[in-house]
Structures are given as structure tokens and as C-alpha cells.
mmCIF file of N, CA and C in Angstrom:
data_model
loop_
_atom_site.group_PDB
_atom_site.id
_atom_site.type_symbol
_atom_site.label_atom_id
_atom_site.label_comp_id
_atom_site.label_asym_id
_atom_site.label_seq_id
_atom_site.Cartn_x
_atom_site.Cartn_y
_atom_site.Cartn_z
ATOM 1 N N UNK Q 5 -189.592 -6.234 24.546
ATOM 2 C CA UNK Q 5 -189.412 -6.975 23.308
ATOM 3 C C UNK Q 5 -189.652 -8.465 23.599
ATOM 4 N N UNK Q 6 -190.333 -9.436 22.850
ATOM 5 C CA UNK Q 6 -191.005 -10.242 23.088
ATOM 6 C C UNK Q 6 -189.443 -11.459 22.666
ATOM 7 N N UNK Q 7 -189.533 -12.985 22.927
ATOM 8 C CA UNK Q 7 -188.247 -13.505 23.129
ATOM 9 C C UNK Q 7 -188.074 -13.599 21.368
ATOM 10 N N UNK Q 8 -188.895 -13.867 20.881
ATOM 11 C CA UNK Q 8 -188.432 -14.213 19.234
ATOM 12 C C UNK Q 8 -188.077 -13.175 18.594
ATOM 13 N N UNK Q 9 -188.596 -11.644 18.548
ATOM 14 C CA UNK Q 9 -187.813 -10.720 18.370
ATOM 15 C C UNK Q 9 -186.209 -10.932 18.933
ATOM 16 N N UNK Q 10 -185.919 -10.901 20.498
ATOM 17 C CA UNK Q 10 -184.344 -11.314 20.483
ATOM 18 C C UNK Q 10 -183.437 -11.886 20.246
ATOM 19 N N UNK Q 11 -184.381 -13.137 19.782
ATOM 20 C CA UNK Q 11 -183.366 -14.192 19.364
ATOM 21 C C UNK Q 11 -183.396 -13.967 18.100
ATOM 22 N N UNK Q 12 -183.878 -13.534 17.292
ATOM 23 C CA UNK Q 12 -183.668 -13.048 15.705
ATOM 24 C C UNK Q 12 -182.413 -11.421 15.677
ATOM 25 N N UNK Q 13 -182.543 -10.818 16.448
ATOM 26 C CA UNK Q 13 -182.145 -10.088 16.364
ATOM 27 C C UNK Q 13 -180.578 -9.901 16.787
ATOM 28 N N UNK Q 14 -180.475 -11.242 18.416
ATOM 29 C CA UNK Q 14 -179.102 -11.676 18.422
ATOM 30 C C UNK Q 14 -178.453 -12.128 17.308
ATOM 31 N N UNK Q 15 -179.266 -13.123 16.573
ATOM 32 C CA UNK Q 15 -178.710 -14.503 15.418
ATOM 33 C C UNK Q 15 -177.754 -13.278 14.299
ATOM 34 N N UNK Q 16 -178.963 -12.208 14.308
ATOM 35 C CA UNK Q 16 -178.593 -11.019 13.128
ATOM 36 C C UNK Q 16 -177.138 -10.577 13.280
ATOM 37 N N UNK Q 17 -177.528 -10.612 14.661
ATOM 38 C CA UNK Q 17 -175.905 -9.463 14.814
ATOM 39 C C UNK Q 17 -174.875 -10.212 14.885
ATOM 40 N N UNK Q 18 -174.869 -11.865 15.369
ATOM 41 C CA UNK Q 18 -173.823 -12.396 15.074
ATOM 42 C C UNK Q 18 -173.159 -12.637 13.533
ATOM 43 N N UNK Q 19 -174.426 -12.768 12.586
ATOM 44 C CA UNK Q 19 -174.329 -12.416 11.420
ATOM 45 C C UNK Q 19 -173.811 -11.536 10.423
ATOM 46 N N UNK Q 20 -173.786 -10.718 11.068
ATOM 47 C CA UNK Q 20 -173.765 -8.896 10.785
ATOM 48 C C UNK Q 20 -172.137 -8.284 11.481
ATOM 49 N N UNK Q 21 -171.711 -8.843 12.321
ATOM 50 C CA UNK Q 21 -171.222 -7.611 13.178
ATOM 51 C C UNK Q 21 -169.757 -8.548 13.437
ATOM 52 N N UNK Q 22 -168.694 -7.896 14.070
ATOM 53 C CA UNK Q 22 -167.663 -8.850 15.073
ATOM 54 C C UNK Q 22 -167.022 -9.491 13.864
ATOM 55 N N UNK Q 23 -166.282 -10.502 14.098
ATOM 56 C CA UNK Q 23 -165.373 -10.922 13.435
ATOM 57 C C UNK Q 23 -165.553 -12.294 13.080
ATOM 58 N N UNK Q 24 -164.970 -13.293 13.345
ATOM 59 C CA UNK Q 24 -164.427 -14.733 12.792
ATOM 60 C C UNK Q 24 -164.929 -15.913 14.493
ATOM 61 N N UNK Q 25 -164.789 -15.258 15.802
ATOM 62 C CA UNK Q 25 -165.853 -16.210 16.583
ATOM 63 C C UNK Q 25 -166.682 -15.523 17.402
ATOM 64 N N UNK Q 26 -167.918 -15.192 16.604
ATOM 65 C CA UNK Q 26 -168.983 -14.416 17.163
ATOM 66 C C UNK Q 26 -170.085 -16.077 17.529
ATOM 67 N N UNK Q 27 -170.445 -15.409 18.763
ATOM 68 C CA UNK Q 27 -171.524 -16.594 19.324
ATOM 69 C C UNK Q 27 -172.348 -15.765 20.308
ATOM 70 N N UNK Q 28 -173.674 -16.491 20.263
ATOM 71 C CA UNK Q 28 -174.851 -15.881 21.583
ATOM 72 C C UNK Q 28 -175.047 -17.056 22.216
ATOM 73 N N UNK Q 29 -175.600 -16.967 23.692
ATOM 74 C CA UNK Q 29 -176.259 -17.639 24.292
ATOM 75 C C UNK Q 29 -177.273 -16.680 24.952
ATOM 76 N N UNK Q 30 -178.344 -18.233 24.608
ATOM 77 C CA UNK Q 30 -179.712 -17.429 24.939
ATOM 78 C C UNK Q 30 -179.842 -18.827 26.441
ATOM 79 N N UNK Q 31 -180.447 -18.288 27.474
ATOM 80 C CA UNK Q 31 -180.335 -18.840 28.844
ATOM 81 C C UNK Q 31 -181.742 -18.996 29.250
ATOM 82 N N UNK Q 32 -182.409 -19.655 29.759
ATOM 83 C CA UNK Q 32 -183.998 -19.947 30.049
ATOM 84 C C UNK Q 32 -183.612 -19.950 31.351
ATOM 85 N N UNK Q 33 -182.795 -20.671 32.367
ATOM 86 C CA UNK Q 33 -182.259 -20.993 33.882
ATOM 87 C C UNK Q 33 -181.122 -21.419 34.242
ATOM 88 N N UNK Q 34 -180.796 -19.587 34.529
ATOM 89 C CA UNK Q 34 -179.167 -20.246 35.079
ATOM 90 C C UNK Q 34 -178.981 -21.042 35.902
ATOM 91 N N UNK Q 35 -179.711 -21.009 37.271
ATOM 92 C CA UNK Q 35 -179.316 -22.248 38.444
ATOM 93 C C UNK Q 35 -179.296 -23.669 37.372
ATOM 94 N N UNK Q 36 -180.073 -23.906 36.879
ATOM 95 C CA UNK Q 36 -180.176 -25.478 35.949
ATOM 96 C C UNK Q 36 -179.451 -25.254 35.219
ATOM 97 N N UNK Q 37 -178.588 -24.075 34.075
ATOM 98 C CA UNK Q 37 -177.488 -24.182 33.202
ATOM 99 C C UNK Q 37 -178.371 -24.655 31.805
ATOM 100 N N UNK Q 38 -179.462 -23.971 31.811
ATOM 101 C CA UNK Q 38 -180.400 -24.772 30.626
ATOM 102 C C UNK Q 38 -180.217 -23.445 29.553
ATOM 103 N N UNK Q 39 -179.342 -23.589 28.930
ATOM 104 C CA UNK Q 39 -179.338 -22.827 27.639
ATOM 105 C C UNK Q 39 -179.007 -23.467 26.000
ATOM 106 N N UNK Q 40 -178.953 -22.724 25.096
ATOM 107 C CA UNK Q 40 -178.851 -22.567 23.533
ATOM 108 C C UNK Q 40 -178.407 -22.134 22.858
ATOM 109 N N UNK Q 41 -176.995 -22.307 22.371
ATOM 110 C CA UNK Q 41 -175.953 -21.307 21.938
ATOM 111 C C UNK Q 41 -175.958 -21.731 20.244
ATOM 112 N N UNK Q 42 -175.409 -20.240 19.975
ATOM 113 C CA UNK Q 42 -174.880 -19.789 18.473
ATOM 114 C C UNK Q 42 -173.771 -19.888 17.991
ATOM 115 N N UNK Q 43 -173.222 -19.961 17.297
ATOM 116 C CA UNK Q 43 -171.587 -19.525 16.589
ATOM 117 C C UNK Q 43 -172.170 -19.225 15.095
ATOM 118 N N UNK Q 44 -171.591 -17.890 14.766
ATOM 119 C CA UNK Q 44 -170.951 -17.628 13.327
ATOM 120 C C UNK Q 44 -169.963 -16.808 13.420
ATOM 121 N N UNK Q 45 -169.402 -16.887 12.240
ATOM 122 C CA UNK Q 45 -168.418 -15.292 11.566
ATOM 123 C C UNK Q 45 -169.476 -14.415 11.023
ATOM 124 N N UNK Q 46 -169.063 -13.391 11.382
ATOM 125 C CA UNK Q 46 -169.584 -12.488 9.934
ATOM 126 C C UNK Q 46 -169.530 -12.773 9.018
ATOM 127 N N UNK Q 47 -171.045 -12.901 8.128
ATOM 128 C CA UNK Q 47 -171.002 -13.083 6.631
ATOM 129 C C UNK Q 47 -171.674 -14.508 6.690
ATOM 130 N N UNK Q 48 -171.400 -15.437 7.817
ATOM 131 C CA UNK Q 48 -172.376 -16.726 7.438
ATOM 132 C C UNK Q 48 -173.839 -16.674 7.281
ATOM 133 N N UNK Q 49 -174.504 -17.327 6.613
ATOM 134 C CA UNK Q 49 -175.391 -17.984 5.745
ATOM 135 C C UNK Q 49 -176.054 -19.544 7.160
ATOM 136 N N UNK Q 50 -175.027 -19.800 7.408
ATOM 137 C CA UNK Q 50 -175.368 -20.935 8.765
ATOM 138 C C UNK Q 50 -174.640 -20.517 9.900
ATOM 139 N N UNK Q 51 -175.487 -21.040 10.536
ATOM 140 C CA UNK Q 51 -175.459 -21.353 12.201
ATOM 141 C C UNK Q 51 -175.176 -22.293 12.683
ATOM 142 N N UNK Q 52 -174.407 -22.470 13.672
ATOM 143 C CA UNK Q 52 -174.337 -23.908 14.177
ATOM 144 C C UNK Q 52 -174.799 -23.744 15.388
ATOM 145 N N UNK Q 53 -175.731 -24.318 16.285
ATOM 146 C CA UNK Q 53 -176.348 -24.159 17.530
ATOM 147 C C UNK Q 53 -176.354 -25.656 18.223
ATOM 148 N N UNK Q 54 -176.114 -25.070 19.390
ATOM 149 C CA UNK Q 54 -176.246 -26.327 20.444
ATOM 150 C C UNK Q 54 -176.856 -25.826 21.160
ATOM 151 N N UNK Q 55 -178.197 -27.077 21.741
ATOM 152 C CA UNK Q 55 -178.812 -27.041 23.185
ATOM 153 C C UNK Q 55 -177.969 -28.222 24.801
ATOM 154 N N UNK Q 56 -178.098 -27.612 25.478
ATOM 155 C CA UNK Q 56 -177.625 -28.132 26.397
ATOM 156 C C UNK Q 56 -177.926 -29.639 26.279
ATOM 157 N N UNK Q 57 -176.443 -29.897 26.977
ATOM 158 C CA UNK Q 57 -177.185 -32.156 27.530
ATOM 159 C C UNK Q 57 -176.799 -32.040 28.946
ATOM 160 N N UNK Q 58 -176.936 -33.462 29.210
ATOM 161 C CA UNK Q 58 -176.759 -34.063 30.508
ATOM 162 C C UNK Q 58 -175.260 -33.736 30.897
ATOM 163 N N UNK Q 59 -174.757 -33.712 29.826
ATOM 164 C CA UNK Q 59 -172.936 -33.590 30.111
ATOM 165 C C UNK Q 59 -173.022 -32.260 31.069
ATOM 166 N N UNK Q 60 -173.476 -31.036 30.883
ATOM 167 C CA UNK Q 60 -173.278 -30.103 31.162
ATOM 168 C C UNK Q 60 -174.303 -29.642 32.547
ATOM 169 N N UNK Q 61 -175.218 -30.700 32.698
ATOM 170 C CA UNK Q 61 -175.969 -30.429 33.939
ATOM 171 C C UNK Q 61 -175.790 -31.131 35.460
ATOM 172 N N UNK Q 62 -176.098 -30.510 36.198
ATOM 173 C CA UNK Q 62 -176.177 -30.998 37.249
ATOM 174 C C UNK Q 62 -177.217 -32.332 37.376
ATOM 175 N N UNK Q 63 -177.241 -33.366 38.101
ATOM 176 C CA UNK Q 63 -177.961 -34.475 38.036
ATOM 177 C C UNK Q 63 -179.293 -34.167 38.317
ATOM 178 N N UNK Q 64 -179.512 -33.331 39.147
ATOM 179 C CA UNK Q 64 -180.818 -32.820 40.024
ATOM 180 C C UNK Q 64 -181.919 -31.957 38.456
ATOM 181 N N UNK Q 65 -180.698 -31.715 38.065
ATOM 182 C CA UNK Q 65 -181.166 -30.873 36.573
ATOM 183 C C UNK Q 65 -181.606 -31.717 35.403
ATOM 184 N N UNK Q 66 -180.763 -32.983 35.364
ATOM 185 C CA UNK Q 66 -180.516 -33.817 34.241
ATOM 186 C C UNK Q 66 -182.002 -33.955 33.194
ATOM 187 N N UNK Q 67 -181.759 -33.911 32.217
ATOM 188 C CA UNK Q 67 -182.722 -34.532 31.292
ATOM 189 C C UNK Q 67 -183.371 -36.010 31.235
ATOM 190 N N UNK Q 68 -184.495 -36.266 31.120
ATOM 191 C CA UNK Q 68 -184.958 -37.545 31.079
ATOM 192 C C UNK Q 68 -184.889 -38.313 29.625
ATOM 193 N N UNK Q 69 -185.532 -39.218 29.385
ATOM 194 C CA UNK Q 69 -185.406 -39.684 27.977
ATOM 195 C C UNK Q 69 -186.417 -38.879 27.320
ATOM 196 N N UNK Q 70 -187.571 -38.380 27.574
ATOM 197 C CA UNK Q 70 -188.487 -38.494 27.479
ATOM 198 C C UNK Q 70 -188.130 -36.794 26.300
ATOM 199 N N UNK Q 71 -187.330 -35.668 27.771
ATOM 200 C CA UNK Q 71 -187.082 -34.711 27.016
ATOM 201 C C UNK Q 71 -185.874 -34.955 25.998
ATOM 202 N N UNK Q 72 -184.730 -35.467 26.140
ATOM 203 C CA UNK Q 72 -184.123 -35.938 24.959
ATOM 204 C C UNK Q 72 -184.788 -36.459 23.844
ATOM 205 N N UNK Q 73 -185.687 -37.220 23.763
ATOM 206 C CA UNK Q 73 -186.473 -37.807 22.887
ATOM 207 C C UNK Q 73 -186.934 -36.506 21.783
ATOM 208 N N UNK Q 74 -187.788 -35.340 23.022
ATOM 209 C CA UNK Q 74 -188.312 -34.143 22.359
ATOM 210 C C UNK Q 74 -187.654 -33.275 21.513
ATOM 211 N N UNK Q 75 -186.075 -33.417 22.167
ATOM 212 C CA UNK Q 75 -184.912 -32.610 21.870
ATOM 213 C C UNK Q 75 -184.733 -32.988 19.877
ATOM 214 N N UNK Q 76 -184.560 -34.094 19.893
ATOM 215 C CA UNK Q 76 -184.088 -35.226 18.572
ATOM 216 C C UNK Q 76 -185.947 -34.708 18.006
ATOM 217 N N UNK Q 77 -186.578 -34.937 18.358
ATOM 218 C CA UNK Q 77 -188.205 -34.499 17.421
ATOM 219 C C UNK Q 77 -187.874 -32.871 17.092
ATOM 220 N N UNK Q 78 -187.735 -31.903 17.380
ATOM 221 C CA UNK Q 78 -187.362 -30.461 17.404
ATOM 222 C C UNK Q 78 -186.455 -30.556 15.937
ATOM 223 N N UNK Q 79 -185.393 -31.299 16.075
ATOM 224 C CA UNK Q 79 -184.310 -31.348 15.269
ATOM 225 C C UNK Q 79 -182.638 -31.476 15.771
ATOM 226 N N UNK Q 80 -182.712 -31.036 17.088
ATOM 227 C CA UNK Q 80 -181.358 -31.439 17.262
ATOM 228 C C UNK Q 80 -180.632 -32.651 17.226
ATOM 229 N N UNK Q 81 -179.822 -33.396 17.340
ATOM 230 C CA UNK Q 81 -178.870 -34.328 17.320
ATOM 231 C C UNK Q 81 -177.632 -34.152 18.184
ATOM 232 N N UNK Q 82 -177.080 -35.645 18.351
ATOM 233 C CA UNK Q 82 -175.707 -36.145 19.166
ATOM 234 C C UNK Q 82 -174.881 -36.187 18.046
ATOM 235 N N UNK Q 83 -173.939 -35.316 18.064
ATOM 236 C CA UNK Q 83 -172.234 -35.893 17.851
ATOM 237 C C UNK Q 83 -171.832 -37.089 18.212
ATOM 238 N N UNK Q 84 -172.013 -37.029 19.819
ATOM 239 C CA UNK Q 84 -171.984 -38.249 20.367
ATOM 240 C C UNK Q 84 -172.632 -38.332 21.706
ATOM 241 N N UNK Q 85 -172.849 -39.289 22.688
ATOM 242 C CA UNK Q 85 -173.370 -39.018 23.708
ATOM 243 C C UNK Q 85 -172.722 -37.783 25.065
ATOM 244 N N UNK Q 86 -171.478 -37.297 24.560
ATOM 245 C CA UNK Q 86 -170.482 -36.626 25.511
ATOM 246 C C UNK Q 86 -170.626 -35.247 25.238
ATOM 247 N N UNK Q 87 -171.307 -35.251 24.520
ATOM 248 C CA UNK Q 87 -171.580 -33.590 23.964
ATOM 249 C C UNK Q 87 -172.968 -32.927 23.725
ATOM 250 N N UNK Q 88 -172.777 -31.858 23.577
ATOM 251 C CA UNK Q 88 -174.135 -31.105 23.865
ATOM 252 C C UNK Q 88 -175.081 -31.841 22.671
ATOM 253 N N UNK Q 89 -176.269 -31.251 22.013
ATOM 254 C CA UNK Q 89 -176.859 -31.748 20.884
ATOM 255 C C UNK Q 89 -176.613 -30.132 19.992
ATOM 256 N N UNK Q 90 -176.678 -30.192 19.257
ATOM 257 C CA UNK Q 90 -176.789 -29.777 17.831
ATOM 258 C C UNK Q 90 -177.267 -29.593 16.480
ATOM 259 N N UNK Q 91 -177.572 -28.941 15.983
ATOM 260 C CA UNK Q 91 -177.790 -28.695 13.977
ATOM 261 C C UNK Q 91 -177.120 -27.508 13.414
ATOM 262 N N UNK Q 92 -176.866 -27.671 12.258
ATOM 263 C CA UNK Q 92 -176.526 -26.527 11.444
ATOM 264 C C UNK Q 92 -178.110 -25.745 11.274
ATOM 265 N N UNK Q 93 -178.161 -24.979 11.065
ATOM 266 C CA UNK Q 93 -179.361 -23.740 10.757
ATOM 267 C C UNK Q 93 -179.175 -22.813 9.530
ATOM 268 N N UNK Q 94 -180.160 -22.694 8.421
ATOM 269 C CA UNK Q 94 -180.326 -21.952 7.787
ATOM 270 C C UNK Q 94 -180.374 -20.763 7.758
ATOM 271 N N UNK Q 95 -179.635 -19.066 7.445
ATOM 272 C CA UNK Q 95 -180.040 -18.070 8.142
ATOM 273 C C UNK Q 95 -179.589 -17.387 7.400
ATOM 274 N N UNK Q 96 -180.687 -17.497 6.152
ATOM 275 C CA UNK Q 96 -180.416 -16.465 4.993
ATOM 276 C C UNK Q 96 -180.779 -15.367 5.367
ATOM 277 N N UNK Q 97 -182.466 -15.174 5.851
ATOM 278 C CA UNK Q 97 -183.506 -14.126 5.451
ATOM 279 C C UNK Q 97 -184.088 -14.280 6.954
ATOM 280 N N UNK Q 98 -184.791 -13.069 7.369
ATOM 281 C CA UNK Q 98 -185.581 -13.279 8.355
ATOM 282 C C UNK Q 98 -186.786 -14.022 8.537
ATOM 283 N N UNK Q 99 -187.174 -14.950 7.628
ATOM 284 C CA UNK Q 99 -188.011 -15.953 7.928
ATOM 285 C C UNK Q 99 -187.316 -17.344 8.335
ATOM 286 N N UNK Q 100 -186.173 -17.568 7.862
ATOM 287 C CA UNK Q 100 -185.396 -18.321 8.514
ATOM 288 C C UNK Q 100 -184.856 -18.348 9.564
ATOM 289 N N UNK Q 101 -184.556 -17.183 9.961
ATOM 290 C CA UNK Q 101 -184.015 -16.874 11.345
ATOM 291 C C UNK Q 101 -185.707 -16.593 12.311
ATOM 292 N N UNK Q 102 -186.681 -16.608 12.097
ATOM 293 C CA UNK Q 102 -187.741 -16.976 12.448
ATOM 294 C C UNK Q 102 -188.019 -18.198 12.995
ATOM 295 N N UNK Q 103 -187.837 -19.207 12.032
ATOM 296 C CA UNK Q 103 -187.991 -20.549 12.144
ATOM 297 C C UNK Q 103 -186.609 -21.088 13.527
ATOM 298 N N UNK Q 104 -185.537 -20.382 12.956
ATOM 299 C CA UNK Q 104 -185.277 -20.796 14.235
ATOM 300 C C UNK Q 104 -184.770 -20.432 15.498
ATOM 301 N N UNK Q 105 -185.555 -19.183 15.737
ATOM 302 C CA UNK Q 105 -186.390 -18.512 16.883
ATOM 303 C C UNK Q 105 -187.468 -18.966 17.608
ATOM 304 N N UNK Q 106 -188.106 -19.901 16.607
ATOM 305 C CA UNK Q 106 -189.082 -20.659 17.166
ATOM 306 C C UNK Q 106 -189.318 -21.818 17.910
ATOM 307 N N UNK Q 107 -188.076 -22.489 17.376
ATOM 308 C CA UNK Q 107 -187.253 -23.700 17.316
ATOM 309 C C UNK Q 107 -186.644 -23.546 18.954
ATOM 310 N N UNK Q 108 -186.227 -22.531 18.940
ATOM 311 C CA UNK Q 108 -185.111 -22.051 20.482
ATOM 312 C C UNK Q 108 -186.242 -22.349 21.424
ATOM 313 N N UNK Q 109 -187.390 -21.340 21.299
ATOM 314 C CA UNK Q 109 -188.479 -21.360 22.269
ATOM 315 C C UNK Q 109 -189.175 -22.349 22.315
ATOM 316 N N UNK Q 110 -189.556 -23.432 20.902
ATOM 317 C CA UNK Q 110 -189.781 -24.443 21.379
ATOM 318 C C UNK Q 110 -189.189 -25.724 22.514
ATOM 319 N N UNK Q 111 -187.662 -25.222 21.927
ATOM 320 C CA UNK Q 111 -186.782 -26.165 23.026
ATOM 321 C C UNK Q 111 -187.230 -25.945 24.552
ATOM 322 N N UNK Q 112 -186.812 -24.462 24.919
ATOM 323 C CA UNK Q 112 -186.767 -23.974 26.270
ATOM 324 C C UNK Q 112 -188.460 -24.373 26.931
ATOM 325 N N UNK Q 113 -189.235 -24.452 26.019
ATOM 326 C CA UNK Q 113 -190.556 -24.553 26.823
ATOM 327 C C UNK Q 113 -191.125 -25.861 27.143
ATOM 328 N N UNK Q 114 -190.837 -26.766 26.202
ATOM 329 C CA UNK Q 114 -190.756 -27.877 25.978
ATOM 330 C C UNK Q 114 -190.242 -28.954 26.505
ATOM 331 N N UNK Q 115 -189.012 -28.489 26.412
ATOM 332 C CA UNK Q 115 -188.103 -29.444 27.045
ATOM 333 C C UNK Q 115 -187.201 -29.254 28.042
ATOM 334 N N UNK Q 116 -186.682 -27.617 28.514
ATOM 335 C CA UNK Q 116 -186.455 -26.986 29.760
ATOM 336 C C UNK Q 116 -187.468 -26.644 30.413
ATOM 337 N N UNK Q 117 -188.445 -26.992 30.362
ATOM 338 C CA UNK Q 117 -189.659 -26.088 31.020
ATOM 339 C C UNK Q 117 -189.752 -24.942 31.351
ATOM 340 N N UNK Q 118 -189.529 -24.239 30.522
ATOM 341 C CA UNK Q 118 -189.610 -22.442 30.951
ATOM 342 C C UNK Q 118 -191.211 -21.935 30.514
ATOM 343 N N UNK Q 119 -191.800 -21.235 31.255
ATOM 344 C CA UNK Q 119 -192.741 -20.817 30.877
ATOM 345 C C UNK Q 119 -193.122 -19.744 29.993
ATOM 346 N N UNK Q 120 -193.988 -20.034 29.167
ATOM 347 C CA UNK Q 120 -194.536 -18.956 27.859
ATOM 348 C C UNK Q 120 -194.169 -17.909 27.665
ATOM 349 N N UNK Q 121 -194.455 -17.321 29.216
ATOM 350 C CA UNK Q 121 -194.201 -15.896 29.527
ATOM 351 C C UNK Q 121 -192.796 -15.297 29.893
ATOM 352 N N UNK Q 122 -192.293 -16.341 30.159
ATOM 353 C CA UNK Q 122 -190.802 -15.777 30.744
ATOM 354 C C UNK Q 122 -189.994 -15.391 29.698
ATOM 355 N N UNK Q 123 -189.109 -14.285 30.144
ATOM 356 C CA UNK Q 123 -187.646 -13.925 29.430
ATOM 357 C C UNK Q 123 -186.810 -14.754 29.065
ATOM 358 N N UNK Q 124 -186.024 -15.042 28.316
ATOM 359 C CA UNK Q 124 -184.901 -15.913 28.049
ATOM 360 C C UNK Q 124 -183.923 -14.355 28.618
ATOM 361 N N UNK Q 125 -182.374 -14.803 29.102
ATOM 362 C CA UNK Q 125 -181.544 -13.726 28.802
ATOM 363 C C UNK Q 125 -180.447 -14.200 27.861
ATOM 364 N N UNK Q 126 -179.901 -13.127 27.371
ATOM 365 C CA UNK Q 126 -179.158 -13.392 26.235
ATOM 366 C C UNK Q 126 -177.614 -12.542 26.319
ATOM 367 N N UNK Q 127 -177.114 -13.467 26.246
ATOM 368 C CA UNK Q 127 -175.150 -12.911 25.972
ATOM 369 C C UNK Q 127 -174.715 -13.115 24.683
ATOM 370 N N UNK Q 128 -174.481 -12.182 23.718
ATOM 371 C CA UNK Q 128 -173.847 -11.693 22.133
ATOM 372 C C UNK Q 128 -172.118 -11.482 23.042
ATOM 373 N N UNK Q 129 -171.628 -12.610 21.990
ATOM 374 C CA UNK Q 129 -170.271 -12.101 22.255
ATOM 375 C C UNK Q 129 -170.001 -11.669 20.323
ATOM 376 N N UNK Q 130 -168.933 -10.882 20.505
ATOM 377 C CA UNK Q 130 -168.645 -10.618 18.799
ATOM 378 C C UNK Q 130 -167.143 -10.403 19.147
ATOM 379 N N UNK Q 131 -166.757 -11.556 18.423
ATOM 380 C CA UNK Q 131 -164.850 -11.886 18.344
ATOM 381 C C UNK Q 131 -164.314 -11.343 16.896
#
């Protein structure tokens, strides 16, 4: 199964399934800690997703301006500088949850450098 199939299909089930703190993380490189996490309840309509920051990496790992810069062009945003980045997400219909499936893989390739071809792996928790 190709990565945008999974990540639509995680987003679904957090959507769909579990209770009140259902979340996924989708992982491009564990040694670097470069991942993209979910939260909903069942029944939401939005998503709230964070991509990793500097807070959470090792220095050797750290982000430059250059990919932060890319991060903020994509769409994410700072809370503040101490925290991961973030957006709310639309996730009515499966073209929305498309868009931001696309969005994920744009991050990871982009700006984690994961390559085209590679797997993301993915952890569905359902609370």
C-alpha cells in the first residue's frame, strides 16, 4: 500500500473508531525522531496535526532555517518557538483527507528528507 493510501486511511480510523484521545503518528526516521502526528475523537470533522521542531530533535538532527522556512510554506505554524509546529486540518471527505496526505508527504520529503520511495511507519493509537 502506497504512503497516501495510509495516511488517509490512519486519519479515517482515528475519525471513525476509539474514543475521545485517538491520535496517529506517521514516522519517516526514527534515529532523527522526524515524525507527524494526529489527534481526534471520534466524530471530528478536524484534525489537529503537528510536525516535529527543533525542540524535539537531537542537534545533529536539528532543522535549518531554510527547512523551517519550507515547514511555514506547506502550512504549518508556531504556537510558539518551544513547541512542535502545527494546523488544524479539514477532514470531511476523502479528498480532504487527500490533501492532507499529501501535505504529510510533502513535509517528510521536503523537509525531513525522506525519499519518494520510502515507507513512512505508522502508530494508530484509539483512546
Amino acid at each position: 500500500m502506497d504512503n497516501t493510501t495510509v495516511i488517509m486511511n490512519a486519519l479515517l480510523e482515528i475519525q471513525e473508531r476509539g474514543g475521545q484521545g485517538n491520535f496517529v503518528i506517521f514516522m519517516s526516521d526514527e534515529e532523527k525522531n522526524y515524525f507527524i502526528q494526529f489527534a481526534a475523537k471520534r466524530g471530528d470533522k478536524t484534525l489537529y496535526g503537528e510536525a516535529v521542531s527543533n525542540v524535539y530533535l537531537e542537534p545533529k538532527y536539528a532543522l535549518d532555517a531554510n527547512q523551517i522556512e519550507r515547514l511555514k510554506v506547506i502550512g504549518w505554524q508556531y504556537e510558539s518557538e518551544g513547541s512542535n509546529l502545527y494546523k488544524y486540518w479539514e477532514a470531511n471527505n476523502d479528498d480532504e483527507r487527500l490533501n492532507i496526505a499529501q501535505a504529510v508527504i510533502q513535509t517528510f520529503i521536503e523537509v525531513y528528507g525522506m525519499s519518494p520511495l520510502q515507507q513512512i511507519t505508522v502508530n494508530v493509537v484509539l483512546e
